[in-house]
PDB file of C-alpha atoms and ligand atoms in Angstrom:
ATOM      1  CA  MET A 101      62.637 -39.764  13.463  1.00 81.00           C
ATOM      2  CA  GLN A 102      63.048 -41.302   9.973  1.00 87.00           C
ATOM      3  CA  LYS A 103      61.219 -40.689   6.865  1.00 94.00           C
ATOM      4  CA  GLY A 104      60.086 -43.489   5.508  1.00 96.00           C
ATOM      5  CA  ASN A 105      57.687 -44.162   2.828  1.00 98.00           C
ATOM      6  CA  LEU A 106      55.532 -41.866   0.859  1.00 98.00           C
ATOM      7  CA  LEU A 107      51.894 -42.408   2.035  1.00 98.00           C
ATOM      8  CA  TYR A 108      50.081 -39.986   0.394  1.00 96.00           C
ATOM      9  CA  GLU A 109      51.023 -36.582  -2.295  1.00 97.00           C
ATOM     10  CA  GLY A 110      48.640 -34.332  -1.873  1.00 95.00           C
ATOM     11  CA  LYS A 111      48.139 -30.642  -3.504  1.00 95.00           C
ATOM     12  CA  ALA A 112      50.086 -29.066  -1.254  1.00 97.00           C
ATOM     13  CA  LYS A 113      51.765 -31.693   1.262  1.00 98.00           C
ATOM     14  CA  LYS A 114      53.765 -34.803   1.244  1.00 98.00           C
ATOM     15  CA  VAL A 115      53.013 -37.201   4.178  1.00 98.00           C
ATOM     16  CA  TYR A 116      55.204 -39.967   4.636  1.00 98.00           C
ATOM     17  CA  GLU A 117      54.828 -42.797   7.030  1.00 98.00           C
ATOM     18  CA  THR A 118      57.854 -42.689   9.717  1.00 98.00           C
ATOM     19  CA  ASP A 119      59.629 -45.856  12.266  1.00 97.00           C
ATOM     20  CA  ASP A 120      56.298 -44.908  14.553  1.00 97.00           C
ATOM     21  CA  PRO A 121      53.360 -45.914  13.271  1.00 97.00           C
ATOM     22  CA  ALA A 122      51.614 -43.443  15.131  1.00 98.00           C
ATOM     23  CA  LEU A 123      53.808 -40.690  13.327  1.00 98.00           C
ATOM     24  CA  LEU A 124      53.762 -39.665  10.639  1.00 98.00           C
ATOM     25  CA  ILE A 125      56.185 -36.814   8.992  1.00 98.00           C
ATOM     26  CA  VAL A 126      54.372 -33.804   6.757  1.00 98.00           C
ATOM     27  CA  GLU A 127      56.407 -32.224   4.167  1.00 98.00           C
ATOM     28  CA  TYR A 128      54.796 -28.638   3.016  1.00 98.00           C
ATOM     29  CA  LYS A 129      55.307 -27.708  -0.984  1.00 98.00           C
ATOM     30  CA  ASP A 130      55.707 -24.726  -2.445  1.00 98.00           C
ATOM     31  CA  ASP A 131      52.661 -25.735  -4.851  1.00 98.00           C
ATOM     32  CA  ALA A 132      49.464 -23.977  -4.949  1.00 98.00           C
ATOM     33  CA  THR A 133      46.321 -25.266  -6.726  1.00 97.00           C
ATOM     34  CA  ALA A 134      42.845 -23.657  -6.671  1.00 97.00           C
ATOM     35  CA  PHE A 135      39.508 -24.572  -8.220  1.00 95.00           C
ATOM     36  CA  ASN A 136      40.080 -28.194  -7.331  1.00 92.00           C
ATOM     37  CA  GLY A 137      43.026 -28.073  -8.782  1.00 93.00           C
ATOM     38  CA  GLN A 138      42.327 -26.376 -12.332  1.00 95.00           C
ATOM     39  CA  LYS A 139      44.624 -23.705 -11.696  1.00 97.00           C
ATOM     40  CA  LYS A 140      48.100 -24.367 -10.827  1.00 97.00           C
ATOM     41  CA  GLY A 141      51.537 -22.588  -9.788  1.00 98.00           C
ATOM     42  CA  THR A 142      54.433 -21.536  -7.387  1.00 98.00           C
ATOM     43  CA  ILE A 143      54.143 -19.646  -4.281  1.00 98.00           C
ATOM     44  CA  CYS A 144      57.831 -19.467  -3.713  1.00 98.00           C
ATOM     45  CA  GLY A 145      58.373 -20.024   0.141  1.00 98.00           C
ATOM     46  CA  LYS A 146      54.544 -20.642   0.999  1.00 98.00           C
ATOM     47  CA  GLY A 147      55.819 -24.927   1.988  1.00 98.00           C
ATOM     48  CA  VAL A 148      58.124 -22.935   5.112  1.00 98.00           C
ATOM     49  CA  ILE A 149      55.966 -20.042   6.121  1.00 98.00           C
ATOM     50  CA  ASN A 150      52.625 -22.986   6.067  1.00 98.00           C
ATOM     51  CA  ASN A 151      54.953 -25.575   8.095  1.00 98.00           C
ATOM     52  CA  GLN A 152      55.681 -22.514  10.574  1.00 98.00           C
ATOM     53  CA  MET A 153      52.551 -21.033  10.961  1.00 98.00           C
ATOM     54  CA  SER A 154      50.271 -24.128  11.184  1.00 98.00           C
ATOM     55  CA  ASN A 155      52.522 -25.410  13.720  1.00 98.00           C
ATOM     56  CA  ARG A 156      52.770 -21.616  15.777  1.00 98.00           C
ATOM     57  CA  LEU A 157      48.802 -22.021  15.388  1.00 98.00           C
ATOM     58  CA  MET A 158      48.684 -25.461  16.704  1.00 98.00           C
ATOM     59  CA  GLN A 159      50.436 -25.055  19.692  1.00 98.00           C
ATOM     60  CA  ARG A 160      48.935 -21.750  20.861  1.00 98.00           C
ATOM     61  CA  LEU A 161      45.499 -23.285  20.083  1.00 98.00           C
ATOM     62  CA  ALA A 162      47.226 -27.060  22.569  1.00 98.00           C
ATOM     63  CA  ARG A 163      47.653 -24.523  24.937  1.00 98.00           C
ATOM     64  CA  ALA A 164      43.904 -23.553  25.085  1.00 98.00           C
ATOM     65  CA  ASP A 165      42.859 -27.044  25.033  1.00 97.00           C
ATOM     66  CA  VAL A 166      41.987 -27.449  21.648  1.00 98.00           C
ATOM     67  CA  PRO A 167      43.755 -30.789  21.122  1.00 98.00           C
ATOM     68  CA  THR A 168      45.818 -31.240  17.785  1.00 98.00           C
ATOM     69  CA  HIS A 169      47.896 -33.330  15.807  1.00 98.00           C
ATOM     70  CA  PHE A 170      51.342 -31.643  15.933  1.00 98.00           C
ATOM     71  CA  VAL A 171      54.040 -33.122  17.651  1.00 98.00           C
ATOM     72  CA  GLN A 172      57.123 -31.689  16.290  1.00 98.00           C
ATOM     73  CA  GLU A 173      58.998 -29.250  13.798  1.00 98.00           C
ATOM     74  CA  LEU A 174      61.675 -30.909  12.609  1.00 98.00           C
ATOM     75  CA  SER A 175      63.076 -28.451   9.736  1.00 98.00           C
ATOM     76  CA  GLU A 176      61.856 -25.749   7.860  1.00 98.00           C
ATOM     77  CA  ARG A 177      58.916 -27.600   5.633  1.00 98.00           C
ATOM     78  CA  GLU A 178      59.166 -30.897   7.496  1.00 98.00           C
ATOM     79  CA  THR A 179      56.458 -31.349  10.621  1.00 98.00           C
ATOM     80  CA  LEU A 180      55.977 -34.876  13.218  1.00 98.00           C
ATOM     81  CA  VAL A 181      52.110 -35.199  13.511  1.00 98.00           C
ATOM     82  CA  LYS A 182      50.143 -38.026  15.576  1.00 98.00           C
ATOM     83  CA  ARG A 183      48.692 -39.859  12.589  1.00 98.00           C
ATOM     84  CA  VAL A 184      44.843 -39.973  12.888  1.00 98.00           C
ATOM     85  CA  GLU A 185      41.691 -41.426  10.183  1.00 98.00           C
ATOM     86  CA  ILE A 186      40.411 -38.053   8.501  1.00 98.00           C
ATOM     87  CA  VAL A 187      37.413 -36.990   8.845  1.00 98.00           C
ATOM     88  CA  PRO A 188      36.193 -36.632   5.136  1.00 98.00           C
ATOM     89  CA  LEU A 189      34.921 -33.106   6.031  1.00 98.00           C
ATOM     90  CA  GLU A 190      35.870 -29.876   5.439  1.00 98.00           C
ATOM     91  CA  VAL A 191      35.068 -27.839   8.700  1.00 99.00           C
ATOM     92  CA  ILE A 192      34.336 -23.969   7.246  1.00 98.00           C
ATOM     93  CA  VAL A 193      33.706 -21.422   9.768  1.00 99.00           C
ATOM     94  CA  ARG A 194      32.671 -17.485   8.388  1.00 99.00           C
ATOM     95  CA  ASN A 195      32.660 -14.027  10.248  1.00 99.00           C
ATOM     96  CA  ILE A 196      32.371 -12.367   7.378  1.00 99.00           C
ATOM     97  CA  ALA A 197      30.580 -13.036   4.104  1.00 99.00           C
ATOM     98  CA  ALA A 198      33.417 -13.947   0.761  1.00 98.00           C
ATOM     99  CA  GLY A 199      34.047 -16.675  -1.334  1.00 98.00           C
ATOM    100  CA  SER A 200      32.019 -19.045  -2.197  1.00 98.00           C
ATOM    101  CA  PHE A 201      29.154 -17.712   0.734  1.00 98.00           C
ATOM    102  CA  SER A 202      28.945 -14.469  -1.269  1.00 98.00           C
ATOM    103  CA  LYS A 203      28.457 -16.003  -4.439  1.00 98.00           C
ATOM    104  CA  ARG A 204      25.663 -18.612  -3.355  1.00 98.00           C
ATOM    105  CA  TYR A 205      23.916 -16.158  -1.261  1.00 98.00           C
ATOM    106  CA  GLY A 206      24.471 -13.001  -3.073  1.00 98.00           C
ATOM    107  CA  ILE A 207      25.769 -11.429  -0.151  1.00 98.00           C
ATOM    108  CA  PRO A 208      28.070  -8.453  -1.027  1.00 98.00           C
ATOM    109  CA  GLU A 209      32.483  -9.746   0.214  1.00 98.00           C
ATOM    110  CA  GLY A 210      32.731  -7.860   3.798  1.00 98.00           C
ATOM    111  CA  THR A 211      29.293  -8.048   5.472  1.00 98.00           C
ATOM    112  CA  SER A 212      29.804  -9.230   9.148  1.00 98.00           C
ATOM    113  CA  PHE A 213      28.560 -11.447  10.870  1.00 98.00           C
ATOM    114  CA  ASP A 214      26.591 -11.029  14.141  1.00 98.00           C
ATOM    115  CA  ALA A 215      27.454 -14.469  14.765  1.00 98.00           C
ATOM    116  CA  PRO A 216      30.384 -16.932  13.222  1.00 98.00           C
ATOM    117  CA  THR A 217      28.850 -19.872  10.649  1.00 98.00           C
ATOM    118  CA  VAL A 218      29.831 -23.427  10.615  1.00 98.00           C
ATOM    119  CA  GLU A 219      29.624 -25.300   7.446  1.00 98.00           C
ATOM    120  CA  PHE A 220      30.580 -29.134   6.115  1.00 98.00           C
ATOM    121  CA  SER A 221      31.707 -29.793   2.564  1.00 98.00           C
ATOM    122  CA  TYR A 222      32.211 -33.089   1.814  1.00 98.00           C
ATOM    123  CA  LYS A 223      36.019 -34.079   0.958  1.00 98.00           C
ATOM    124  CA  ASN A 224      35.611 -35.553  -2.163  1.00 97.00           C
ATOM    125  CA  ASP A 225      37.937 -34.089  -5.409  1.00 94.00           C
ATOM    126  CA  ALA A 226      35.940 -36.155  -7.829  1.00 96.00           C
ATOM    127  CA  LEU A 227      32.555 -35.053  -6.654  1.00 97.00           C
ATOM    128  CA  GLY A 228      33.990 -31.191  -6.504  1.00 95.00           C
ATOM    129  CA  ASP A 229      34.186 -31.006  -2.588  1.00 97.00           C
ATOM    130  CA  PRO A 230      30.136 -30.458  -2.278  1.00 98.00           C
ATOM    131  CA  LEU A 231      28.505 -29.204   0.574  1.00 98.00           C
ATOM    132  CA  ILE A 232      26.659 -31.198   2.862  1.00 98.00           C
ATOM    133  CA  ASN A 233      24.901 -30.958   6.283  1.00 98.00           C
ATOM    134  CA  THR A 234      24.854 -33.005   9.485  1.00 98.00           C
ATOM    135  CA  THR A 235      21.503 -34.992   8.491  1.00 98.00           C
ATOM    136  CA  HIS A 236      23.299 -35.915   5.077  1.00 98.00           C
ATOM    137  CA  VAL A 237      26.717 -36.788   7.128  1.00 98.00           C
ATOM    138  CA  LEU A 238      24.940 -39.103   9.409  1.00 98.00           C
ATOM    139  CA  ALA A 239      23.104 -40.913   6.356  1.00 98.00           C
ATOM    140  CA  MET A 240      26.504 -41.184   4.703  1.00 98.00           C
ATOM    141  CA  ARG A 241      28.159 -42.337   8.111  1.00 98.00           C
ATOM    142  CA  LEU A 242      31.123 -39.615   8.029  1.00 98.00           C
ATOM    143  CA  ALA A 243      30.977 -39.270  11.278  1.00 98.00           C
ATOM    144  CA  THR A 244      28.901 -39.619  14.380  1.00 98.00           C
ATOM    145  CA  ALA A 245      26.533 -37.309  15.507  1.00 98.00           C
ATOM    146  CA  GLU A 246      28.922 -37.034  18.918  1.00 98.00           C
ATOM    147  CA  GLU A 247      31.826 -36.799  16.735  1.00 98.00           C
ATOM    148  CA  ILE A 248      29.572 -33.756  14.430  1.00 98.00           C
ATOM    149  CA  GLU A 249      29.319 -32.074  18.314  1.00 98.00           C
ATOM    150  CA  THR A 250      32.607 -32.374  19.050  1.00 98.00           C
ATOM    151  CA  ILE A 251      33.688 -30.756  15.949  1.00 98.00           C
ATOM    152  CA  GLU A 252      31.442 -27.921  15.769  1.00 98.00           C
ATOM    153  CA  ARG A 253      32.201 -27.389  19.536  1.00 98.00           C
ATOM    154  CA  TYR A 254      36.258 -26.989  18.732  1.00 98.00           C
ATOM    155  CA  ALA A 255      35.536 -25.472  15.303  1.00 99.00           C
ATOM    156  CA  LEU A 256      33.826 -22.505  17.001  1.00 98.00           C
ATOM    157  CA  ARG A 257      37.164 -22.446  19.811  1.00 98.00           C
ATOM    158  CA  VAL A 258      39.312 -22.114  16.853  1.00 98.00           C
ATOM    159  CA  ASN A 259      37.591 -19.405  15.842  1.00 98.00           C
ATOM    160  CA  ALA A 260      37.655 -16.950  18.889  1.00 98.00           C
ATOM    161  CA  LEU A 261      41.036 -17.980  19.817  1.00 98.00           C
ATOM    162  CA  LEU A 262      42.438 -16.981  16.596  1.00 98.00           C
ATOM    163  CA  ARG A 263      40.087 -14.335  16.014  1.00 98.00           C
ATOM    164  CA  ASP A 264      41.486 -12.608  19.099  1.00 98.00           C
ATOM    165  CA  PHE A 265      45.023 -13.627  18.203  1.00 98.00           C
ATOM    166  CA  TRP A 266      44.830 -12.445  14.424  1.00 98.00           C
ATOM    167  CA  ALA A 267      43.276  -9.028  15.807  1.00 98.00           C
ATOM    168  CA  ASP A 268      46.109  -8.439  18.058  1.00 98.00           C
ATOM    169  CA  CYS A 269      48.419  -8.863  14.467  1.00 98.00           C
ATOM    170  CA  GLY A 270      45.954  -6.099  12.603  1.00 98.00           C
ATOM    171  CA  VAL A 271      44.615  -8.604  10.295  1.00 98.00           C
ATOM    172  CA  LYS A 272      40.955  -9.068  10.212  1.00 98.00           C
ATOM    173  CA  LEU A 273      40.107 -13.679  10.226  1.00 99.00           C
ATOM    174  CA  VAL A 274      37.584 -13.668   7.895  1.00 99.00           C
ATOM    175  CA  ASP A 275      36.638 -17.133   7.281  1.00 99.00           C
ATOM    176  CA  PHE A 276      38.818 -20.356   7.333  1.00 99.00           C
ATOM    177  CA  LYS A 277      38.655 -24.244   6.842  1.00 98.00           C
ATOM    178  CA  LEU A 278      39.998 -27.267   9.250  1.00 99.00           C
ATOM    179  CA  GLU A 279      40.369 -30.828   8.871  1.00 98.00           C
ATOM    180  CA  PHE A 280      39.740 -33.084  12.250  1.00 99.00           C
ATOM    181  CA  GLY A 281      40.734 -36.627  12.515  1.00 98.00           C
ATOM    182  CA  ARG A 282      40.440 -39.728  15.058  1.00 98.00           C
ATOM    183  CA  LEU A 283      43.146 -41.014  17.204  1.00 98.00           C
ATOM    184  CA  PRO A 284      42.794 -44.803  17.242  1.00 98.00           C
ATOM    185  CA  ASP A 285      40.952 -44.774  20.903  1.00 98.00           C
ATOM    186  CA  GLY A 286      38.576 -42.661  19.030  1.00 98.00           C
ATOM    187  CA  THR A 287      39.413 -39.292  20.051  1.00 98.00           C
ATOM    188  CA  ILE A 288      38.483 -36.234  17.496  1.00 98.00           C
ATOM    189  CA  ILE A 289      41.542 -34.306  17.471  1.00 99.00           C
ATOM    190  CA  LEU A 290      42.699 -31.166  14.968  1.00 99.00           C
ATOM    191  CA  ALA A 291      44.260 -32.407  12.094  1.00 98.00           C
ATOM    192  CA  ASP A 292      45.896 -30.958   8.811  1.00 98.00           C
ATOM    193  CA  GLU A 293      46.799 -27.384   8.669  1.00 98.00           C
ATOM    194  CA  ILE A 294      46.059 -23.289   9.754  1.00 98.00           C
ATOM    195  CA  SER A 295      48.321 -21.339   6.749  1.00 98.00           C
ATOM    196  CA  PRO A 296      47.299 -18.527   4.745  1.00 98.00           C
ATOM    197  CA  ASP A 297      45.978 -21.322   1.802  1.00 98.00           C
ATOM    198  CA  THR A 298      43.182 -22.239   4.647  1.00 98.00           C
ATOM    199  CA  CYS A 299      42.380 -19.189   5.752  1.00 98.00           C
ATOM    200  CA  ARG A 300      41.241 -15.857   4.736  1.00 99.00           C
ATOM    201  CA  LEU A 301      43.170 -12.738   6.049  1.00 99.00           C
ATOM    202  CA  TRP A 302      42.688  -9.840   5.694  1.00 98.00           C
ATOM    203  CA  ASP A 303      44.297  -6.375   7.031  1.00 98.00           C
ATOM    204  CA  SER A 304      42.196  -5.030   9.752  1.00 98.00           C
ATOM    205  CA  ALA A 305      42.933  -1.044   8.379  1.00 98.00           C
ATOM    206  CA  THR A 306      43.434  -1.123   4.058  1.00 98.00           C
ATOM    207  CA  GLY A 307      41.682  -4.270   4.154  1.00 98.00           C
ATOM    208  CA  GLU A 308      44.225  -5.778   1.886  1.00 98.00           C
ATOM    209  CA  LYS A 309      43.821  -9.763   1.196  1.00 98.00           C
ATOM    210  CA  LEU A 310      46.903 -11.502   3.063  1.00 98.00           C
ATOM    211  CA  ASP A 311      45.951 -14.825   1.704  1.00 98.00           C
ATOM    212  CA  LYS A 312      45.794 -17.488  -0.963  1.00 98.00           C
ATOM    213  CA  ASP A 313      42.610 -15.190  -2.807  1.00 98.00           C
ATOM    214  CA  ARG A 314      45.786 -13.142  -4.105  1.00 98.00           C
ATOM    215  CA  PHE A 315      46.447 -16.622  -6.431  1.00 98.00           C
ATOM    216  CA  ARG A 316      43.396 -17.535  -6.438  1.00 98.00           C
ATOM    217  CA  ARG A 317      41.758 -14.483  -8.059  1.00 98.00           C
ATOM    218  CA  ASP A 318      45.472 -12.946 -10.039  1.00 98.00           C
ATOM    219  CA  LEU A 319      45.858 -10.013  -7.647  1.00 98.00           C
ATOM    220  CA  GLY A 320      49.600  -9.856  -7.429  1.00 98.00           C
ATOM    221  CA  GLY A 321      52.322  -9.897  -4.855  1.00 98.00           C
ATOM    222  CA  VAL A 322      51.376 -13.536  -3.219  1.00 98.00           C
ATOM    223  CA  GLU A 323      54.137 -14.293  -2.079  1.00 98.00           C
ATOM    224  CA  ASP A 324      54.656 -10.136  -0.181  1.00 98.00           C
ATOM    225  CA  ALA A 325      51.159 -11.141   1.317  1.00 98.00           C
ATOM    226  CA  TYR A 326      52.740 -14.669   2.257  1.00 98.00           C
ATOM    227  CA  ALA A 327      56.067 -13.198   4.211  1.00 98.00           C
ATOM    228  CA  GLU A 328      53.916 -10.680   5.577  1.00 98.00           C
ATOM    229  CA  ILE A 329      51.094 -12.213   6.998  1.00 98.00           C
ATOM    230  CA  MET A 330      53.645 -14.747   8.630  1.00 98.00           C
ATOM    231  CA  ARG A 331      55.772 -11.392   9.668  1.00 98.00           C
ATOM    232  CA  ARG A 332      52.707 -10.263  11.777  1.00 98.00           C
ATOM    233  CA  LEU A 333      52.497 -14.062  13.154  1.00 98.00           C
ATOM    234  CA  ARG A 334      56.236 -13.831  14.583  1.00 97.00           C
ATOM    235  CA  GLU A 335      55.514 -10.503  15.901  1.00 97.00           C
ATOM    236  CA  HIS A 336      52.995 -10.976  18.187  1.00 95.00           C
ATOM    237  CA  ASP A 337      54.133 -15.203  18.652  1.00 90.00           C
ATOM    238  CA  ASP A 338      57.439 -14.766  20.612  1.00 76.00           C
TER     239      ASP A 338
HETATM  240  P1  TMP B 404      35.211 -20.828   0.118  1.00 67.00           P
HETATM  241  O1  TMP B 404      34.622 -19.627   0.445  1.00 67.00           O
HETATM  242  O2  TMP B 404      35.789 -21.120  -0.696  1.00 67.00           O
HETATM  243  O3  TMP B 404      33.922 -21.367   0.579  1.00 67.00           O
HETATM  244  O4  TMP B 404      36.481 -20.691   1.064  1.00 67.00           O
HETATM  245  C1  TMP B 404      35.996 -20.374   2.622  1.00 67.00           C
HETATM  246  C2  TMP B 404      37.772 -21.038   3.216  1.00 67.00           C
HETATM  247  O5  TMP B 404      37.958 -22.156   3.032  1.00 67.00           O
HETATM  248  C3  TMP B 404      38.716 -19.812   2.539  1.00 67.00           C
HETATM  249  O6  TMP B 404      39.313 -19.414   3.778  1.00 67.00           O
HETATM  250  C4  TMP B 404      39.385 -20.835   1.995  1.00 67.00           C
HETATM  251  C5  TMP B 404      39.235 -22.013   2.180  1.00 67.00           C
HETATM  252  N1  TMP B 404      39.563 -23.168   1.520  1.00 67.00           N
HETATM  253  C6  TMP B 404      40.234 -23.989   1.402  1.00 67.00           C
HETATM  254  O7  TMP B 404      40.975 -24.370   2.801  1.00 67.00           O
HETATM  255  N2  TMP B 404      40.471 -25.168   1.019  1.00 67.00           N
HETATM  256  C7  TMP B 404      39.282 -25.716  -0.013  1.00 67.00           C
HETATM  257  O8  TMP B 404      39.811 -25.939  -0.798  1.00 67.00           O
HETATM  258  C8  TMP B 404      38.325 -24.569  -0.609  1.00 67.00           C
HETATM  259  C9  TMP B 404      37.403 -24.370  -1.466  1.00 67.00           C
HETATM  260  C10 TMP B 404      38.571 -23.604   0.567  1.00 67.00           C
HETATM  261  N1  LIG B 405      43.218 -25.888  -2.678  1.00 67.00           N
HETATM  262  C1  LIG B 405      41.934 -26.150  -3.401  1.00 67.00           C
HETATM  263  C2  LIG B 405      42.015 -26.416  -5.220  1.00 67.00           C
HETATM  264  O1  LIG B 405      42.887 -26.878  -5.626  1.00 67.00           O
HETATM  265  C3  LIG B 405      41.035 -25.185  -3.767  1.00 67.00           C
HETATM  266  C4  LIG B 405      41.288 -23.599  -2.686  1.00 67.00           C
HETATM  267  O2  LIG B 405      42.316 -23.678  -1.804  1.00 67.00           O
HETATM  268  O3  LIG B 405      41.121 -22.766  -3.214  1.00 67.00           O
HETATM  269  O4  LIG B 405      41.342 -27.254  -4.957  1.00 67.00           O
END
């Protein structure tokens, strides 16, 4: 499959057209940003890790009947995916309080929830991805009621599957962000990526952060944390 025109360049990925209008090539970069692009840096080797981790996790989810955009890993940094129209929502699932949840509600980081939470942000960089509720989503016609229901159901299923998988790796899945897309026939599938950029992953024994918070919060050892989380995944995914 040949790379065609660059369709889109985001903060962490480039997306190319291919000779098949139904397929795109995603290329993962080492660039890292935080706080809506205000903080910029490079995490050496991140693109390779995020590509391989996302692909392995999506294949695991597909086997458990969560449809995803994954088609084929083409190289260390490149993957062939189904072309979708992205639903402009960041779908965030949380098992443990952290990040913006802790800040917004004054709940200490590390507080476990009795049941996972699901929230949506409106994907709009100019507005800083504001939190949005389902009545707002309907009012703005970002998704239909049926689509919202499907997205929430898949998001919770992804959480149950990944929480168990990461537990086997000695890792707590604190929270994560998903994005969904529509195929031309309207089918909703999981898109974007699942990686240490988009999940909070804490070592179960020590609580050590093995994710992008090391970059966001200047904790050091960023590359080592990405390598360690990938090592754990490989060990348990083969
Ligand atoms: P938050 O606590 O900052 O709202 O983040 C919740 C989860 O979503 C966390 O695992 C990091 C992920 N996330 C992204 O993937 N992209 C983003 O732009 C933000 C703000 C968070
Ligand atoms: N990637 C997002 C950004 O720059 C935020 C984040 O992951 O913290 O803006």
